[in-house]
Amino acid sequence: MGALANLALVFVAGLLTALATGLGALPFFLVDDVSDRTSVVLWGLASGIMVSASVFGLVFEGLAEGTVMEIVPGLFAGVALVIVSHHVIEGWEVEPKQYAEADYRKLLLILGVLTVHSFPEGVAVGVSFADLNFGNGIELVGFTVPVLAVFMTVAISIHNVPEGVAVSIPLQEMGVPRRRLVWWSVFSSLPQPVGAVVAFAFVRVARAFVPFGFGFAAGAMIYLVVSEFIPEAREVGAGLPGGGRRELLAGLGVGVVVMVPLALV
């Protein structure tokens, strides 16, 4: 397969993860609200999936490709990206109810905010395709797809479902029509296919930076879990018995138990 076909496949993989976010809006077609307990469990599940995918997928693969000293700078660079991005957008206010009436400048602002959350996940998908059509893998429509790429695409797709729920909750409370909840959930993850293509192109051109790329993606995702997912779960579960710790730990445990065996295949 040519370079353009490879980029197209990586883009499709990133797009699938973005579309999976829309699944998080589907429960609102059946019920008017998602309980705090369920939300905390879902945030815990997403956190367990992301940490497992980062450690047992990206970091382990990075160690297979390079050394600890090549991965660690990538880890710190990934953390730095998220910190700097948050600092840049700090104080930006985005009113979800005005999405439908947003002008071009507002749409650019919204996309910038959402990129902070979803771009690193797209990078993780793109980096996992580094060995596309190289060596062993799964034969798929003429491509030899690395097992890690399949794992990361599935892991981030599953993780995106709770994110879709989180995006839909405030919009639903503001009266946004249910059919639009699906669109805005998917929209929140649209930077992922872009991030996937950019990361894939980079590691294919600069093969020496593959271990750094794995570390970068892992660092960004782990920091997102620590700085956003878990605090969000704690905030949502503040009114539950024990502050929702039991629900959070249950979600974390399920996420790890589900993903670790897949990572070690």
Coordinates of N, CA and C in Angstrom, one line a residue, residues 165-256:
V165 N -21.1 10.7 27.0 CA -22.1 10.9 28.1 C -21.8 12.3 28.8
A166 N -20.6 12.5 29.1 CA -20.2 13.7 29.8 C -20.5 15.0 29.0
V167 N -20.3 14.9 27.7 CA -20.6 16.0 26.8 C -22.1 16.2 26.7
S168 N -22.9 15.1 26.7 CA -24.3 15.2 26.5 C -25.1 15.7 27.7
I169 N -24.6 15.4 28.9 CA -25.3 15.8 30.1 C -25.6 17.3 30.2
P170 N -24.6 18.2 30.1 CA -25.0 19.6 30.2 C -25.8 20.1 29.1
L171 N -25.5 19.5 27.9 CA -26.3 20.0 26.7 C -27.8 19.6 26.8
Q172 N -28.0 18.3 27.3 CA -29.4 17.9 27.5 C -30.1 18.7 28.6
E173 N -29.4 19.1 29.6 CA -30.0 19.9 30.7 C -30.4 21.3 30.1
M174 N -29.7 21.8 29.1 CA -29.9 23.1 28.5 C -31.0 23.0 27.4
G175 N -31.5 21.9 27.2 CA -32.6 21.8 26.2 C -32.2 21.5 24.8
V176 N -30.9 21.1 24.6 CA -30.5 20.8 23.2 C -31.2 19.6 22.7
P177 N -31.8 19.5 21.5 CA -32.5 18.4 21.0 C -31.6 17.1 21.1
R178 N -32.2 16.0 21.3 CA -31.5 14.7 21.5 C -30.6 14.4 20.2
R179 N -31.2 14.6 19.0 CA -30.5 14.3 17.8 C -29.2 15.1 17.7
R180 N -29.2 16.3 18.3 CA -28.0 17.1 18.2 C -27.0 16.7 19.3
L181 N -27.4 16.0 20.3 CA -26.5 15.5 21.3 C -25.4 14.6 20.6
V182 N -25.9 13.8 19.7 CA -25.0 12.8 19.0 C -24.0 13.6 18.2
W183 N -24.4 14.6 17.5 CA -23.5 15.4 16.6 C -22.5 16.1 17.5
W184 N -22.9 16.8 18.6 CA -21.9 17.5 19.4 C -21.0 16.6 20.2
S185 N -21.5 15.4 20.5 CA -20.6 14.4 21.1 C -19.5 14.0 20.1
V186 N -19.8 13.7 18.9 CA -18.9 13.4 17.8 C -17.9 14.6 17.6
F187 N -18.5 15.7 17.5 CA -17.8 17.0 17.2 C -16.7 17.2 18.2
S188 N -16.9 16.8 19.5 CA -16.0 17.0 20.6 C -14.7 16.1 20.4
S189 N -14.8 15.1 19.5 CA -13.7 14.2 19.3 C -13.1 14.3 17.9
L190 N -13.6 15.2 17.1 CA -13.1 15.4 15.7 C -11.6 15.6 15.6
P191 N -11.0 16.3 16.6 CA -9.5 16.4 16.5 C -8.7 15.1 16.5
Q192 N -9.4 14.0 16.9 CA -8.7 12.7 17.0 C -8.2 12.2 15.7
P193 N -9.0 12.1 14.6 CA -8.4 11.7 13.3 C -7.3 12.6 12.8
V194 N -7.4 13.9 13.1 CA -6.3 14.8 12.7 C -5.0 14.5 13.5
G195 N -5.2 14.3 14.8 CA -4.0 14.0 15.6 C -3.4 12.6 15.2
A196 N -4.3 11.7 14.8 CA -3.8 10.4 14.4 C -2.9 10.5 13.2
V197 N -3.4 11.2 12.2 CA -2.6 11.3 10.9 C -1.3 12.1 11.1
V198 N -1.4 13.2 11.9 CA -0.1 14.0 12.2 C 0.9 13.1 12.9
A199 N 0.5 12.4 13.9 CA 1.4 11.6 14.7 C 2.0 10.4 13.8
F200 N 1.1 9.8 13.1 CA 1.6 8.7 12.2 C 2.6 9.2 11.2
A201 N 2.3 10.3 10.5 CA 3.2 10.8 9.5 C 4.6 11.2 10.2
F202 N 4.5 11.7 11.4 CA 5.8 12.1 12.1 C 6.6 10.8 12.4
V203 N 6.0 9.8 13.0 CA 6.9 8.7 13.4 C 7.3 7.8 12.1
R204 N 6.6 7.9 11.0 CA 7.0 7.2 9.8 C 8.2 7.9 9.2
V205 N 8.2 9.2 9.2 CA 9.3 10.0 8.6 C 10.5 9.9 9.6
A206 N 10.3 10.1 10.9 CA 11.4 10.1 11.8 C 11.3 8.8 12.7
R207 N 11.7 7.7 12.2 CA 11.6 6.4 12.9 C 12.4 6.4 14.2
A208 N 13.4 7.2 14.3 CA 14.2 7.2 15.5 C 13.4 7.8 16.7
F209 N 12.3 8.5 16.4 CA 11.5 9.1 17.4 C 10.3 8.3 17.8
V210 N 10.2 7.1 17.3 CA 9.1 6.2 17.7 C 9.0 6.0 19.2
P211 N 10.1 5.6 19.9 CA 9.9 5.5 21.4 C 9.5 6.8 22.0
F212 N 10.0 7.9 21.6 CA 9.6 9.2 22.1 C 8.1 9.4 21.9
G213 N 7.6 9.0 20.7 CA 6.2 9.2 20.3 C 5.3 8.3 21.2
F214 N 5.7 7.1 21.5 CA 5.0 6.3 22.4 C 4.9 6.9 23.8
G215 N 6.0 7.4 24.3 CA 6.1 8.0 25.6 C 5.2 9.3 25.6
F216 N 5.3 10.1 24.5 CA 4.5 11.3 24.4 C 3.0 11.0 24.6
A217 N 2.5 10.1 23.8 CA 1.1 9.7 23.8 C 0.7 9.2 25.2
A218 N 1.5 8.4 25.8 CA 1.2 7.8 27.1 C 1.2 8.9 28.2
G219 N 2.2 9.8 28.1 CA 2.2 10.9 29.1 C 1.0 11.8 29.1
A220 N 0.6 12.1 27.8 CA -0.5 13.0 27.7 C -1.8 12.3 28.2
M221 N -2.0 11.1 27.9 CA -3.2 10.4 28.3 C -3.3 10.1 29.8
I222 N -2.2 9.7 30.4 CA -2.1 9.5 31.8 C -2.4 10.8 32.6
Y223 N -1.8 11.9 32.1 CA -2.0 13.2 32.8 C -3.5 13.6 32.6
L224 N -4.1 13.4 31.5 CA -5.5 13.7 31.3 C -6.3 13.0 32.4
V225 N -6.0 11.7 32.6 CA -6.8 10.9 33.6 C -6.6 11.5 35.0
V226 N -5.3 11.8 35.3 CA -5.1 12.3 36.7 C -5.6 13.7 36.9
S227 N -5.5 14.6 35.8 CA -5.9 16.0 36.0 C -7.3 16.3 35.7
E228 N -8.0 15.4 34.9 CA -9.4 15.7 34.5 C -10.4 14.6 34.8
F229 N -10.1 13.4 34.4 CA -11.1 12.3 34.5 C -11.4 12.0 36.0
I230 N -10.4 11.8 36.8 CA -10.6 11.4 38.2 C -11.2 12.6 39.0
P231 N -10.7 13.8 38.8 CA -11.3 15.0 39.5 C -12.8 15.2 39.1
E232 N -13.1 15.0 37.8 CA -14.4 15.1 37.4 C -15.3 14.0 38.0
A233 N -14.8 12.8 38.1 CA -15.6 11.8 38.8 C -15.8 12.1 40.3
R234 N -14.8 12.6 40.9 CA -14.9 13.0 42.3 C -15.9 14.1 42.5
E235 N -15.9 15.1 41.6 CA -16.9 16.2 41.7 C -18.3 15.7 41.5
V236 N -18.5 14.9 40.5 CA -19.9 14.3 40.2 C -20.3 13.5 41.4
G237 N -19.4 12.7 42.0 CA -19.8 11.8 43.0 C -19.8 12.4 44.4
A238 N -19.6 13.7 44.5 CA -19.5 14.3 45.9 C -20.7 14.1 46.8
G239 N -21.8 14.0 46.2 CA -23.1 13.8 46.9 C -23.4 12.3 47.2
L240 N -22.6 11.4 46.7 CA -22.9 10.0 47.0 C -22.2 9.5 48.3
P241 N -22.7 8.4 48.8 CA -22.0 7.9 50.1 C -20.5 7.6 49.8
G242 N -19.7 8.2 50.7 CA -18.3 8.0 50.6 C -17.7 8.8 49.5
G243 N -18.4 9.8 49.0 CA -17.9 10.6 47.9 C -17.8 10.0 46.6
G244 N -18.4 8.8 46.4 CA -18.4 8.1 45.1 C -17.1 7.3 44.9
R245 N -16.3 7.2 46.0 CA -15.0 6.4 45.8 C -15.3 5.0 45.4
R246 N -16.3 4.4 46.0 CA -16.5 3.0 45.7 C -16.9 2.8 44.2
E247 N -17.7 3.7 43.7 CA -18.1 3.6 42.3 C -16.9 3.9 41.4
L248 N -16.1 4.9 41.8 CA -14.9 5.2 41.0 C -14.0 4.0 40.9
L249 N -13.7 3.4 42.1 CA -12.8 2.3 42.1 C -13.3 1.1 41.3
A250 N -14.6 0.9 41.4 CA -15.3 -0.2 40.6 C -15.1 0.0 39.2
G251 N -15.3 1.2 38.7 CA -15.1 1.5 37.3 C -13.6 1.4 36.9
L252 N -12.7 1.9 37.7 CA -11.3 1.7 37.4 C -10.9 0.2 37.3
G253 N -11.4 -0.5 38.2 CA -11.1 -2.0 38.3 C -11.6 -2.7 37.0
V254 N -12.8 -2.4 36.6 CA -13.4 -3.0 35.4 C -12.6 -2.6 34.2
G255 N -12.2 -1.3 34.1 CA -11.4 -0.9 32.9 C -10.1 -1.6 32.8
V256 N -9.4 -1.7 33.9 CA -8.1 -2.4 34.0 C -8.3 -3.9 33.6

